[in-house]
mmCIF file of C-alpha atoms in Angstrom:
data_model
loop_
_atom_site.group_PDB
_atom_site.id
_atom_site.type_symbol
_atom_site.label_atom_id
_atom_site.label_comp_id
_atom_site.label_asym_id
_atom_site.label_seq_id
_atom_site.Cartn_x
_atom_site.Cartn_y
_atom_site.Cartn_z
ATOM 1 C CA MET Y 257 7.702 -50.897 160.064
ATOM 2 C CA PRO Y 258 11.120 -50.706 161.762
ATOM 3 C CA ASP Y 259 11.456 -51.077 165.503
ATOM 4 C CA ILE Y 260 12.384 -47.958 167.418
ATOM 5 C CA ASP Y 261 15.757 -48.391 169.085
ATOM 6 C CA ARG Y 262 18.694 -46.099 169.877
ATOM 7 C CA GLN Y 263 20.053 -46.347 166.346
ATOM 8 C CA TYR Y 264 16.679 -45.389 164.885
ATOM 9 C CA VAL Y 265 16.448 -42.357 167.183
ATOM 10 C CA GLU Y 266 20.012 -41.285 166.396
ATOM 11 C CA GLU Y 267 19.239 -41.439 162.682
ATOM 12 C CA ARG Y 268 16.431 -38.961 163.283
ATOM 13 C CA LEU Y 269 18.669 -36.798 165.494
ATOM 14 C CA ALA Y 270 21.281 -36.723 162.733
ATOM 15 C CA GLU Y 271 18.747 -34.795 160.676
ATOM 16 C CA TRP Y 272 18.648 -31.891 163.175
ATOM 17 C CA ILE Y 273 21.386 -29.333 162.448
ATOM 18 C CA ASP Y 274 22.703 -27.072 165.202
ATOM 19 C CA PRO Y 275 22.214 -23.588 163.720
ATOM 20 C CA LEU Y 276 25.323 -22.241 165.474
ATOM 21 C CA THR Y 277 27.841 -24.983 164.669
ATOM 22 C CA GLY Y 278 26.391 -26.247 161.399
ATOM 23 C CA GLU Y 279 26.799 -29.812 162.677
ATOM 24 C CA ASP Y 280 24.118 -32.387 163.331
ATOM 25 C CA LEU Y 281 23.739 -33.646 166.888
ATOM 26 C CA VAL Y 282 25.303 -37.037 166.190
ATOM 27 C CA SER Y 283 28.416 -35.969 164.290
ATOM 28 C CA GLY Y 284 28.818 -33.149 166.797
ATOM 29 C CA LYS Y 285 28.869 -35.785 169.573
ATOM 30 C CA SER Y 286 26.116 -33.965 171.427
ATOM 31 C CA ILE Y 287 23.955 -36.998 172.257
ATOM 32 C CA LYS Y 288 24.645 -38.149 175.810
ATOM 33 C CA GLY Y 289 21.688 -40.433 176.367
ATOM 34 C CA VAL Y 290 18.722 -42.016 174.568
ATOM 35 C CA GLY Y 291 15.887 -43.879 176.261
ATOM 36 C CA VAL Y 292 13.253 -45.857 174.338
ATOM 37 C CA SER Y 293 9.990 -47.271 175.691
ATOM 38 C CA GLY Y 294 7.739 -48.322 172.856
ATOM 39 C CA GLY Y 295 6.904 -45.192 170.910
ATOM 40 C CA ARG Y 296 8.027 -42.892 173.724
ATOM 41 C CA ILE Y 297 11.612 -41.713 173.816
ATOM 42 C CA SER Y 298 13.815 -39.459 175.920
ATOM 43 C CA VAL Y 299 16.975 -37.743 174.774
ATOM 44 C CA GLU Y 300 19.774 -36.008 176.683
ATOM 45 C CA VAL Y 301 21.618 -33.421 174.598
ATOM 46 C CA GLN Y 302 24.868 -31.867 175.785
ATOM 47 C CA LEU Y 303 26.158 -28.905 173.780
ATOM 48 C CA GLY Y 304 29.776 -27.784 173.826
ATOM 49 C CA TYR Y 305 28.984 -24.118 174.431
ATOM 50 C CA PRO Y 306 26.883 -22.231 177.007
ATOM 51 C CA ALA Y 307 23.234 -22.148 176.002
ATOM 52 C CA LYS Y 308 21.187 -21.010 178.981
ATOM 53 C CA GLY Y 309 19.052 -18.813 176.762
ATOM 54 C CA LEU Y 310 18.721 -21.417 174.005
ATOM 55 C CA ALA Y 311 18.182 -24.681 175.886
ATOM 56 C CA GLU Y 312 14.400 -24.478 176.066
ATOM 57 C CA SER Y 313 13.864 -23.512 172.422
ATOM 58 C CA TYR Y 314 16.393 -26.126 171.261
ATOM 59 C CA ALA Y 315 14.632 -28.812 173.298
ATOM 60 C CA GLU Y 316 11.260 -27.872 171.781
ATOM 61 C CA SER Y 317 12.698 -27.827 168.255
ATOM 62 C CA ILE Y 318 14.421 -31.196 168.612
ATOM 63 C CA GLY Y 319 11.336 -32.706 170.233
ATOM 64 C CA SER Y 320 9.078 -31.447 167.440
ATOM 65 C CA HIS Y 321 11.459 -32.858 164.853
ATOM 66 C CA LEU Y 322 11.362 -36.284 166.489
ATOM 67 C CA GLU Y 323 7.600 -36.289 166.966
ATOM 68 C CA ALA Y 324 7.147 -35.537 163.262
ATOM 69 C CA ASP Y 325 8.169 -39.167 162.709
ATOM 70 C CA PRO Y 326 4.980 -41.281 162.725
ATOM 71 C CA GLN Y 327 6.811 -44.052 164.614
ATOM 72 C CA ILE Y 328 7.447 -41.763 167.582
ATOM 73 C CA ASP Y 329 4.482 -41.053 169.846
ATOM 74 C CA ALA Y 330 6.182 -38.629 172.223
ATOM 75 C CA ALA Y 331 9.664 -37.256 172.817
ATOM 76 C CA VAL Y 332 11.106 -35.673 175.940
ATOM 77 C CA VAL Y 333 14.318 -33.737 175.240
ATOM 78 C CA ASN Y 334 16.628 -32.154 177.807
ATOM 79 C CA VAL Y 335 19.354 -29.794 176.611
ATOM 80 C CA GLY Y 336 22.409 -28.941 178.698
ATOM 81 C CA TRP Y 337 26.008 -28.045 178.020
ATOM 82 C CA ARG Y 338 29.539 -28.821 179.054
ATOM 83 C CA ILE Y 339 32.442 -26.608 178.010
ATOM 84 C CA HIS Y 340 35.714 -28.372 177.248
ATOM 85 C CA ALA Y 341 39.244 -27.036 177.006
ATOM 86 C CA HIS Y 342 40.342 -26.655 173.402
ATOM 87 C CA LYS Y 343 43.701 -26.898 171.686
ATOM 88 C CA VAL Y 344 46.136 -24.004 172.004
ATOM 89 C CA GLN Y 345 49.119 -23.031 169.897
ATOM 90 C CA GLY Y 346 52.364 -25.043 170.083
ATOM 91 C CA ASP Y 347 53.245 -26.778 173.345
ATOM 92 C CA LEU Y 348 52.070 -24.004 175.644
ATOM 93 C CA THR Y 349 50.822 -25.041 179.063
ATOM 94 C CA PRO Y 350 47.228 -24.097 179.874
ATOM 95 C CA ILE Y 351 46.695 -21.427 182.505
ATOM 96 C CA LYS Y 352 45.720 -22.852 185.876
ATOM 97 C CA GLY Y 353 41.998 -22.499 186.478
ATOM 98 C CA VAL Y 354 41.238 -21.587 182.846
ATOM 99 C CA LYS Y 355 39.840 -23.899 180.164
ATOM 100 C CA ASN Y 356 39.957 -21.517 177.204
ATOM 101 C CA VAL Y 357 41.571 -18.171 176.465
ATOM 102 C CA ILE Y 358 39.867 -16.043 173.813
ATOM 103 C CA ALA Y 359 41.841 -13.030 172.591
ATOM 104 C CA VAL Y 360 39.845 -10.004 171.453
ATOM 105 C CA ALA Y 361 42.099 -7.953 169.203
ATOM 106 C CA SER Y 362 42.192 -5.158 166.662
ATOM 107 C CA GLY Y 363 44.885 -3.859 164.383
ATOM 108 C CA LYS Y 364 44.420 -0.309 165.661
ATOM 109 C CA GLY Y 365 42.907 1.627 168.526
ATOM 110 C CA GLY Y 366 39.604 3.440 168.563
ATOM 111 C CA VAL Y 367 37.453 0.703 167.034
ATOM 112 C CA GLY Y 368 35.600 -0.248 170.230
ATOM 113 C CA LYS Y 369 37.623 -3.356 171.025
ATOM 114 C CA SER Y 370 37.484 -3.027 174.827
ATOM 115 C CA THR Y 371 33.781 -2.210 174.828
ATOM 116 C CA THR Y 372 33.104 -5.247 172.668
ATOM 117 C CA ALA Y 373 35.326 -7.470 174.823
ATOM 118 C CA VAL Y 374 33.568 -6.583 178.085
ATOM 119 C CA ASN Y 375 30.099 -7.036 176.609
ATOM 120 C CA LEU Y 376 31.044 -10.400 175.096
ATOM 121 C CA ALA Y 377 32.397 -11.545 178.472
ATOM 122 C CA LEU Y 378 29.175 -10.501 180.200
ATOM 123 C CA ALA Y 379 27.074 -12.156 177.477
ATOM 124 C CA LEU Y 380 28.885 -15.478 177.880
ATOM 125 C CA GLN Y 381 28.391 -15.274 181.642
ATOM 126 C CA ALA Y 382 24.684 -14.528 181.204
ATOM 127 C CA ASP Y 383 24.368 -17.579 178.965
ATOM 128 C CA GLY Y 384 25.715 -19.918 181.645
ATOM 129 C CA ALA Y 385 29.527 -19.877 181.391
ATOM 130 C CA ALA Y 386 32.139 -19.124 184.056
ATOM 131 C CA VAL Y 387 33.990 -16.134 182.619
ATOM 132 C CA GLY Y 388 36.941 -13.889 183.402
ATOM 133 C CA ILE Y 389 38.334 -10.869 181.592
ATOM 134 C CA LEU Y 390 41.971 -9.803 181.533
ATOM 135 C CA ASP Y 391 42.779 -6.221 180.600
ATOM 136 C CA ALA Y 392 46.019 -6.695 178.642
ATOM 137 C CA ASP Y 393 46.325 -3.031 177.664
ATOM 138 C CA ILE Y 394 49.015 -1.939 180.104
ATOM 139 C CA TYR Y 395 49.317 1.568 178.643
ATOM 140 C CA GLY Y 396 45.586 2.266 178.601
ATOM 141 C CA PRO Y 397 43.692 -0.028 180.985
ATOM 142 C CA SER Y 398 39.949 0.579 180.724
ATOM 143 C CA GLN Y 399 38.280 -2.556 182.075
ATOM 144 C CA PRO Y 400 38.146 -1.421 185.745
ATOM 145 C CA ARG Y 401 35.990 1.578 184.820
ATOM 146 C CA MET Y 402 33.905 -0.448 182.360
ATOM 147 C CA MET Y 403 33.255 -3.122 184.988
ATOM 148 C CA GLY Y 404 32.477 -0.582 187.703
ATOM 149 C CA LEU Y 405 35.440 -1.674 189.846
ATOM 150 C CA SER Y 406 38.289 0.094 191.611
ATOM 151 C CA GLY Y 407 40.781 -0.374 194.421
ATOM 152 C CA ARG Y 408 43.613 -2.805 194.973
ATOM 153 C CA PRO Y 409 43.009 -6.541 194.584
ATOM 154 C CA GLU Y 410 43.562 -8.937 197.468
ATOM 155 C CA ILE Y 411 46.928 -10.692 197.578
ATOM 156 C CA ARG Y 412 46.750 -14.302 198.771
ATOM 157 C CA GLY Y 413 50.207 -15.787 199.255
ATOM 158 C CA GLU Y 414 51.920 -15.345 195.898
ATOM 159 C CA SER Y 415 48.650 -15.018 193.987
ATOM 160 C CA ILE Y 416 46.449 -12.057 193.089
ATOM 161 C CA VAL Y 417 42.735 -12.565 193.714
ATOM 162 C CA PRO Y 418 40.668 -11.304 190.778
ATOM 163 C CA LYS Y 419 38.093 -8.620 191.451
ATOM 164 C CA VAL Y 420 34.551 -9.695 190.608
ATOM 165 C CA ASN Y 421 31.485 -7.853 189.380
ATOM 166 C CA TYR Y 422 28.363 -9.055 187.557
ATOM 167 C CA GLY Y 423 29.642 -12.605 188.124
ATOM 168 C CA VAL Y 424 32.762 -12.036 185.987
ATOM 169 C CA GLN Y 425 36.308 -12.347 187.371
ATOM 170 C CA THR Y 426 38.555 -9.479 186.276
ATOM 171 C CA MET Y 427 42.199 -8.477 186.410
ATOM 172 C CA SER Y 428 43.893 -5.309 185.156
ATOM 173 C CA ILE Y 429 47.029 -3.287 185.788
ATOM 174 C CA GLY Y 430 44.491 -0.534 186.419
ATOM 175 C CA TYR Y 431 43.803 -2.046 189.856
ATOM 176 C CA LEU Y 432 47.455 -1.689 190.807
ATOM 177 C CA ILE Y 433 48.071 1.927 189.766
ATOM 178 C CA ASP Y 434 46.270 5.259 190.112
ATOM 179 C CA GLU Y 435 43.847 5.963 187.268
ATOM 180 C CA ASP Y 436 45.808 9.003 186.060
ATOM 181 C CA GLN Y 437 49.257 7.393 186.397
ATOM 182 C CA PRO Y 438 51.008 6.904 183.019
ATOM 183 C CA MET Y 439 52.814 3.621 182.368
ATOM 184 C CA ILE Y 440 56.180 4.699 180.989
ATOM 185 C CA TRP Y 441 57.509 1.186 180.361
ATOM 186 C CA ARG Y 442 59.429 -0.401 177.542
ATOM 187 C CA GLY Y 443 58.201 -3.523 175.751
ATOM 188 C CA PRO Y 444 59.989 -6.185 177.845
ATOM 189 C CA MET Y 445 58.630 -4.710 181.093
ATOM 190 C CA VAL Y 446 55.106 -4.677 179.688
ATOM 191 C CA THR Y 447 55.393 -8.281 178.512
ATOM 192 C CA GLN Y 448 56.663 -9.413 181.909
ATOM 193 C CA ALA Y 449 53.896 -7.539 183.721
ATOM 194 C CA LEU Y 450 51.237 -9.118 181.533
ATOM 195 C CA GLN Y 451 52.582 -12.607 182.059
ATOM 196 C CA GLN Y 452 52.479 -12.008 185.802
ATOM 197 C CA LEU Y 453 48.892 -10.772 185.627
ATOM 198 C CA ILE Y 454 47.872 -13.842 183.637
ATOM 199 C CA ASN Y 455 49.769 -16.543 185.490
ATOM 200 C CA GLU Y 456 49.751 -15.158 189.037
ATOM 201 C CA THR Y 457 46.047 -14.335 189.133
ATOM 202 C CA GLU Y 458 44.024 -16.933 191.038
ATOM 203 C CA TRP Y 459 41.500 -17.641 188.302
ATOM 204 C CA SER Y 460 38.742 -19.910 189.598
ATOM 205 C CA ASP Y 461 37.417 -22.628 187.259
ATOM 206 C CA LEU Y 462 36.872 -20.422 184.211
ATOM 207 C CA ASP Y 463 35.335 -21.756 181.031
ATOM 208 C CA TYR Y 464 36.573 -18.689 179.168
ATOM 209 C CA LEU Y 465 39.137 -16.006 179.911
ATOM 210 C CA ILE Y 466 38.564 -13.066 177.577
ATOM 211 C CA VAL Y 467 41.813 -11.191 176.957
ATOM 212 C CA ASP Y 468 41.304 -7.579 175.918
ATOM 213 C CA MET Y 469 44.455 -7.269 173.808
ATOM 214 C CA PRO Y 470 46.336 -3.985 173.410
ATOM 215 C CA PRO Y 471 45.709 -2.382 170.004
ATOM 216 C CA GLY Y 472 48.160 -2.945 167.171
ATOM 217 C CA THR Y 473 50.393 -5.765 165.952
ATOM 218 C CA GLY Y 474 53.773 -4.849 167.376
ATOM 219 C CA ASP Y 475 56.239 -6.703 169.567
ATOM 220 C CA ILE Y 476 54.018 -6.719 172.658
ATOM 221 C CA GLN Y 477 51.036 -8.153 170.803
ATOM 222 C CA LEU Y 478 53.141 -10.754 169.005
ATOM 223 C CA THR Y 479 54.823 -11.828 172.234
ATOM 224 C CA LEU Y 480 51.447 -12.238 173.903
ATOM 225 C CA ALA Y 481 50.146 -14.277 170.970
ATOM 226 C CA GLN Y 482 53.200 -16.541 171.194
ATOM 227 C CA ARG Y 483 53.381 -16.988 174.983
ATOM 228 C CA VAL Y 484 49.763 -17.011 176.134
ATOM 229 C CA PRO Y 485 47.900 -20.296 175.434
ATOM 230 C CA VAL Y 486 45.078 -18.996 173.255
ATOM 231 C CA SER Y 487 42.239 -21.214 172.016
ATOM 232 C CA GLY Y 488 40.836 -18.661 169.577
ATOM 233 C CA ALA Y 489 40.842 -15.000 168.583
ATOM 234 C CA ILE Y 490 38.148 -12.492 167.645
ATOM 235 C CA ILE Y 491 39.072 -9.560 165.403
ATOM 236 C CA ILE Y 492 37.273 -6.232 165.897
ATOM 237 C CA THR Y 493 37.108 -3.757 163.031
ATOM 238 C CA THR Y 494 34.983 -0.925 161.690
ATOM 239 C CA PRO Y 495 33.740 -0.836 158.081
ATOM 240 C CA GLN Y 496 36.126 1.902 156.949
ATOM 241 C CA ASP Y 497 39.081 0.958 154.768
ATOM 242 C CA ILE Y 498 41.817 2.218 157.122
ATOM 243 C CA SER Y 499 40.501 0.100 159.963
ATOM 244 C CA LEU Y 500 40.189 -2.959 157.734
ATOM 245 C CA LEU Y 501 43.808 -2.598 156.619
ATOM 246 C CA ASP Y 502 44.993 -2.843 160.229
ATOM 247 C CA ALA Y 503 42.481 -5.570 161.124
ATOM 248 C CA ARG Y 504 43.954 -7.727 158.354
ATOM 249 C CA LYS Y 505 47.358 -7.385 160.026
ATOM 250 C CA GLY Y 506 45.886 -8.576 163.317
ATOM 251 C CA LEU Y 507 44.302 -11.571 161.642
ATOM 252 C CA LYS Y 508 47.568 -12.447 159.894
ATOM 253 C CA MET Y 509 49.456 -12.209 163.196
ATOM 254 C CA PHE Y 510 47.262 -14.893 164.762
ATOM 255 C CA GLU Y 511 47.569 -17.065 161.664
ATOM 256 C CA LYS Y 512 51.367 -16.921 161.912
ATOM 257 C CA VAL Y 513 51.334 -18.215 165.499
ATOM 258 C CA ASP Y 514 48.704 -20.906 164.752
ATOM 259 C CA VAL Y 515 45.879 -19.334 166.746
ATOM 260 C CA PRO Y 516 42.524 -19.960 165.024
ATOM 261 C CA VAL Y 517 40.456 -16.859 164.311
ATOM 262 C CA LEU Y 518 36.883 -17.517 165.436
ATOM 263 C CA GLY Y 519 35.571 -14.636 163.371
ATOM 264 C CA ILE Y 520 35.282 -10.918 162.771
ATOM 265 C CA VAL Y 521 33.048 -8.383 164.494
ATOM 266 C CA GLU Y 522 32.195 -5.235 162.557
ATOM 267 C CA ASN Y 523 31.755 -2.480 165.131
ATOM 268 C CA MET Y 524 30.212 0.930 164.404
ATOM 269 C CA SER Y 525 28.559 -0.670 161.400
ATOM 270 C CA THR Y 526 25.795 1.912 161.364
ATOM 271 C CA HIS Y 527 25.080 5.124 163.268
ATOM 272 C CA ILE Y 528 21.728 5.431 165.013
ATOM 273 C CA CYS Y 529 20.618 9.003 165.720
ATOM 274 C CA SER Y 530 19.633 9.418 169.359
ATOM 275 C CA LYS Y 531 17.012 12.049 168.416
ATOM 276 C CA CYS Y 532 15.136 10.543 165.503
ATOM 277 C CA GLY Y 533 16.405 6.957 165.283
ATOM 278 C CA HIS Y 534 17.641 7.422 161.710
ATOM 279 C CA GLU Y 535 20.280 4.857 160.747
ATOM 280 C CA GLU Y 536 23.122 5.504 158.315
ATOM 281 C CA HIS Y 537 26.463 3.937 157.351
ATOM 282 C CA ILE Y 538 28.822 6.793 158.174
ATOM 283 C CA PHE Y 539 31.960 4.594 158.112
ATOM 284 C CA GLY Y 540 31.080 2.715 154.934
ATOM 285 C CA THR Y 541 29.331 -0.592 154.500
ATOM 286 C CA GLY Y 542 30.151 -4.254 153.948
ATOM 287 C CA GLY Y 543 33.814 -4.033 154.949
ATOM 288 C CA GLY Y 544 33.634 -6.687 157.655
ATOM 289 C CA ALA Y 545 31.731 -9.121 155.427
ATOM 290 C CA GLN Y 546 34.211 -8.601 152.607
ATOM 291 C CA MET Y 547 37.179 -9.238 154.917
ATOM 292 C CA ALA Y 548 35.523 -12.364 156.355
ATOM 293 C CA GLN Y 549 34.954 -13.727 152.853
ATOM 294 C CA GLU Y 550 38.476 -12.843 151.776
ATOM 295 C CA TYR Y 551 40.093 -14.778 154.628
ATOM 296 C CA GLY Y 552 37.575 -17.591 154.926
ATOM 297 C CA VAL Y 553 36.403 -16.731 158.450
ATOM 298 C CA GLU Y 554 32.959 -15.992 159.830
ATOM 299 C CA LEU Y 555 31.435 -12.561 160.249
ATOM 300 C CA LEU Y 556 30.211 -13.035 163.804
ATOM 301 C CA GLY Y 557 28.013 -9.969 163.736
ATOM 302 C CA SER Y 558 27.711 -6.221 163.339
ATOM 303 C CA LEU Y 559 27.211 -3.617 166.049
ATOM 304 C CA PRO Y 560 25.937 -0.039 165.770
ATOM 305 C CA LEU Y 561 27.541 3.241 166.771
ATOM 306 C CA ASP Y 562 25.043 4.147 169.470
ATOM 307 C CA ILE Y 563 25.494 6.711 172.224
ATOM 308 C CA ARG Y 564 23.907 4.352 174.747
ATOM 309 C CA ILE Y 565 26.795 1.878 174.413
ATOM 310 C CA ARG Y 566 29.293 4.589 175.351
ATOM 311 C CA GLU Y 567 27.173 6.004 178.175
ATOM 312 C CA GLN Y 568 26.472 2.616 179.720
ATOM 313 C CA THR Y 569 30.066 1.425 179.516
ATOM 314 C CA ASP Y 570 31.451 4.674 180.948
ATOM 315 C CA SER Y 571 29.039 4.331 183.875
ATOM 316 C CA GLY Y 572 30.411 0.886 184.764
ATOM 317 C CA LYS Y 573 27.292 -0.924 183.554
ATOM 318 C CA PRO Y 574 27.935 -2.216 180.017
ATOM 319 C CA THR Y 575 24.959 -2.668 177.707
ATOM 320 C CA VAL Y 576 24.494 -6.390 178.391
ATOM 321 C CA ILE Y 577 23.934 -5.485 182.071
ATOM 322 C CA ALA Y 578 22.329 -2.036 181.787
ATOM 323 C CA ASP Y 579 19.830 -2.876 179.046
ATOM 324 C CA ALA Y 580 19.708 -6.660 178.816
ATOM 325 C CA GLU Y 581 16.473 -6.740 176.786
ATOM 326 C CA SER Y 582 17.655 -4.268 174.135
ATOM 327 C CA LYS Y 583 18.431 -5.077 170.519
ATOM 328 C CA ILE Y 584 22.088 -4.152 171.081
ATOM 329 C CA ALA Y 585 22.407 -6.552 174.027
ATOM 330 C CA GLU Y 586 20.849 -9.254 171.860
ATOM 331 C CA ASP Y 587 23.482 -8.534 169.202
ATOM 332 C CA TYR Y 588 26.294 -8.959 171.740
ATOM 333 C CA LEU Y 589 24.725 -12.199 172.974
ATOM 334 C CA ALA Y 590 24.410 -13.543 169.426
ATOM 335 C CA ILE Y 591 28.079 -12.771 168.730
ATOM 336 C CA ALA Y 592 29.161 -14.398 171.998
ATOM 337 C CA ARG Y 593 27.145 -17.537 171.193
ATOM 338 C CA LYS Y 594 28.579 -17.794 167.682
ATOM 339 C CA SER Y 595 32.108 -17.396 169.049
ATOM 340 C CA ALA Y 596 31.661 -20.074 171.710
ATOM 341 C CA ALA Y 597 29.959 -22.417 169.244
ATOM 342 C CA ARG Y 598 32.789 -21.990 166.729
ATOM 343 C CA LEU Y 599 35.306 -22.776 169.438
ATOM 344 C CA SER Y 600 33.358 -25.884 170.495
ATOM 345 C CA THR Y 601 33.942 -27.496 167.098
ATOM 346 C CA GLN Y 602 37.721 -27.333 167.416
ATOM 347 C CA ALA Y 603 40.030 -30.043 168.744
ATOM 348 C CA ARG Y 604 40.194 -30.423 172.503
ATOM 349 C CA ASN Y 605 43.244 -29.774 174.627
ATOM 350 C CA LYS Y 606 44.365 -33.222 175.741
ATOM 351 C CA LYS Y 607 46.718 -31.747 178.307
ATOM 352 C CA LEU Y 608 43.709 -30.955 180.486
ATOM 353 C CA GLN Y 609 41.879 -34.213 179.853
ATOM 354 C CA PHE Y 610 44.301 -36.573 181.503
ATOM 355 C CA PRO Y 611 45.860 -36.083 184.942
ATOM 356 C CA ASN Y 612 49.523 -36.710 185.517
ATOM 357 C CA ILE Y 613 50.012 -40.100 187.167
ATOM 358 C CA VAL Y 614 53.038 -40.504 189.390
ATOM 359 C CA ILE Y 615 54.078 -43.928 190.688
ATOM 360 C CA GLN Y 616 56.115 -43.899 193.874
ATOM 361 C CA ASN Y 617 57.636 -46.623 196.007
ATOM 362 C CA THR Y 618 56.191 -46.484 199.497
#
């Protein structure tokens, strides 16, 4: 019978497939330590995405897999995570204090993009990540109300201090204007304002900055996609044909600027009656899955049209906070995990891995 050593253990670990990334632990470079003492082993696993809610079950599953080998008497598995900065488009410089920017976009308005963005941000935070959300919709900022925040942000030197609620750092033009004040600005002014909000906000050690993109695929959206260092994008659509037509344009826009699309979220997939609980597909069915298959991207998940989502978000307590144990909150969490896991498999941003070294004569 073969001796148990690190190589033997890693061969067994290579048989365990991460259900979110589709990679085994060895090829995914998730093994950070292996200890062997006779038939007893210990393993340190480090995932590339936040997994606070999964760590215990993953550890049990990996341990059971190892102990199924008759050579292994007992296995102790610890699962943690470390989130790296991932490659962005072109030669763009990463935003100070931010490892990864994830753009949440739609080809048109009215598909629940902002509601999805805020719940995904809160889900990532609940799962152990440091998260911020930037409201990039200058004409219709909604994140302050959704996050239950108001008032002017603190100015520190030449930087704007993000407002924080539920552990998530936030920034929006909505903090700088009255709620009923219209933004009558042309495109270049909007673009400049957004760049200031992104680059002059004092983001603090974020793993992910979720950017709630303005709806559409016009000049403002294209400029943002070209000038903001984005690690990945999520496309929000509804099942109906007219929404899918515009969502395809959004996906194509990110492809043109070399931003990887992490996947598609089908919002308002079904309607759930608040009186009787009856579920029906009032906007059609299967549109998101068909689009995902057509473009070779993942369908990250589907969300219902449910009055509770609207009520909770309008009250400043989005579903992930207001009803954390609900099926809908679980759906948001599953989508957030899939998105982060997809991003973890992409190339890392080397610009953040190595410090600049300056040699001076003294």
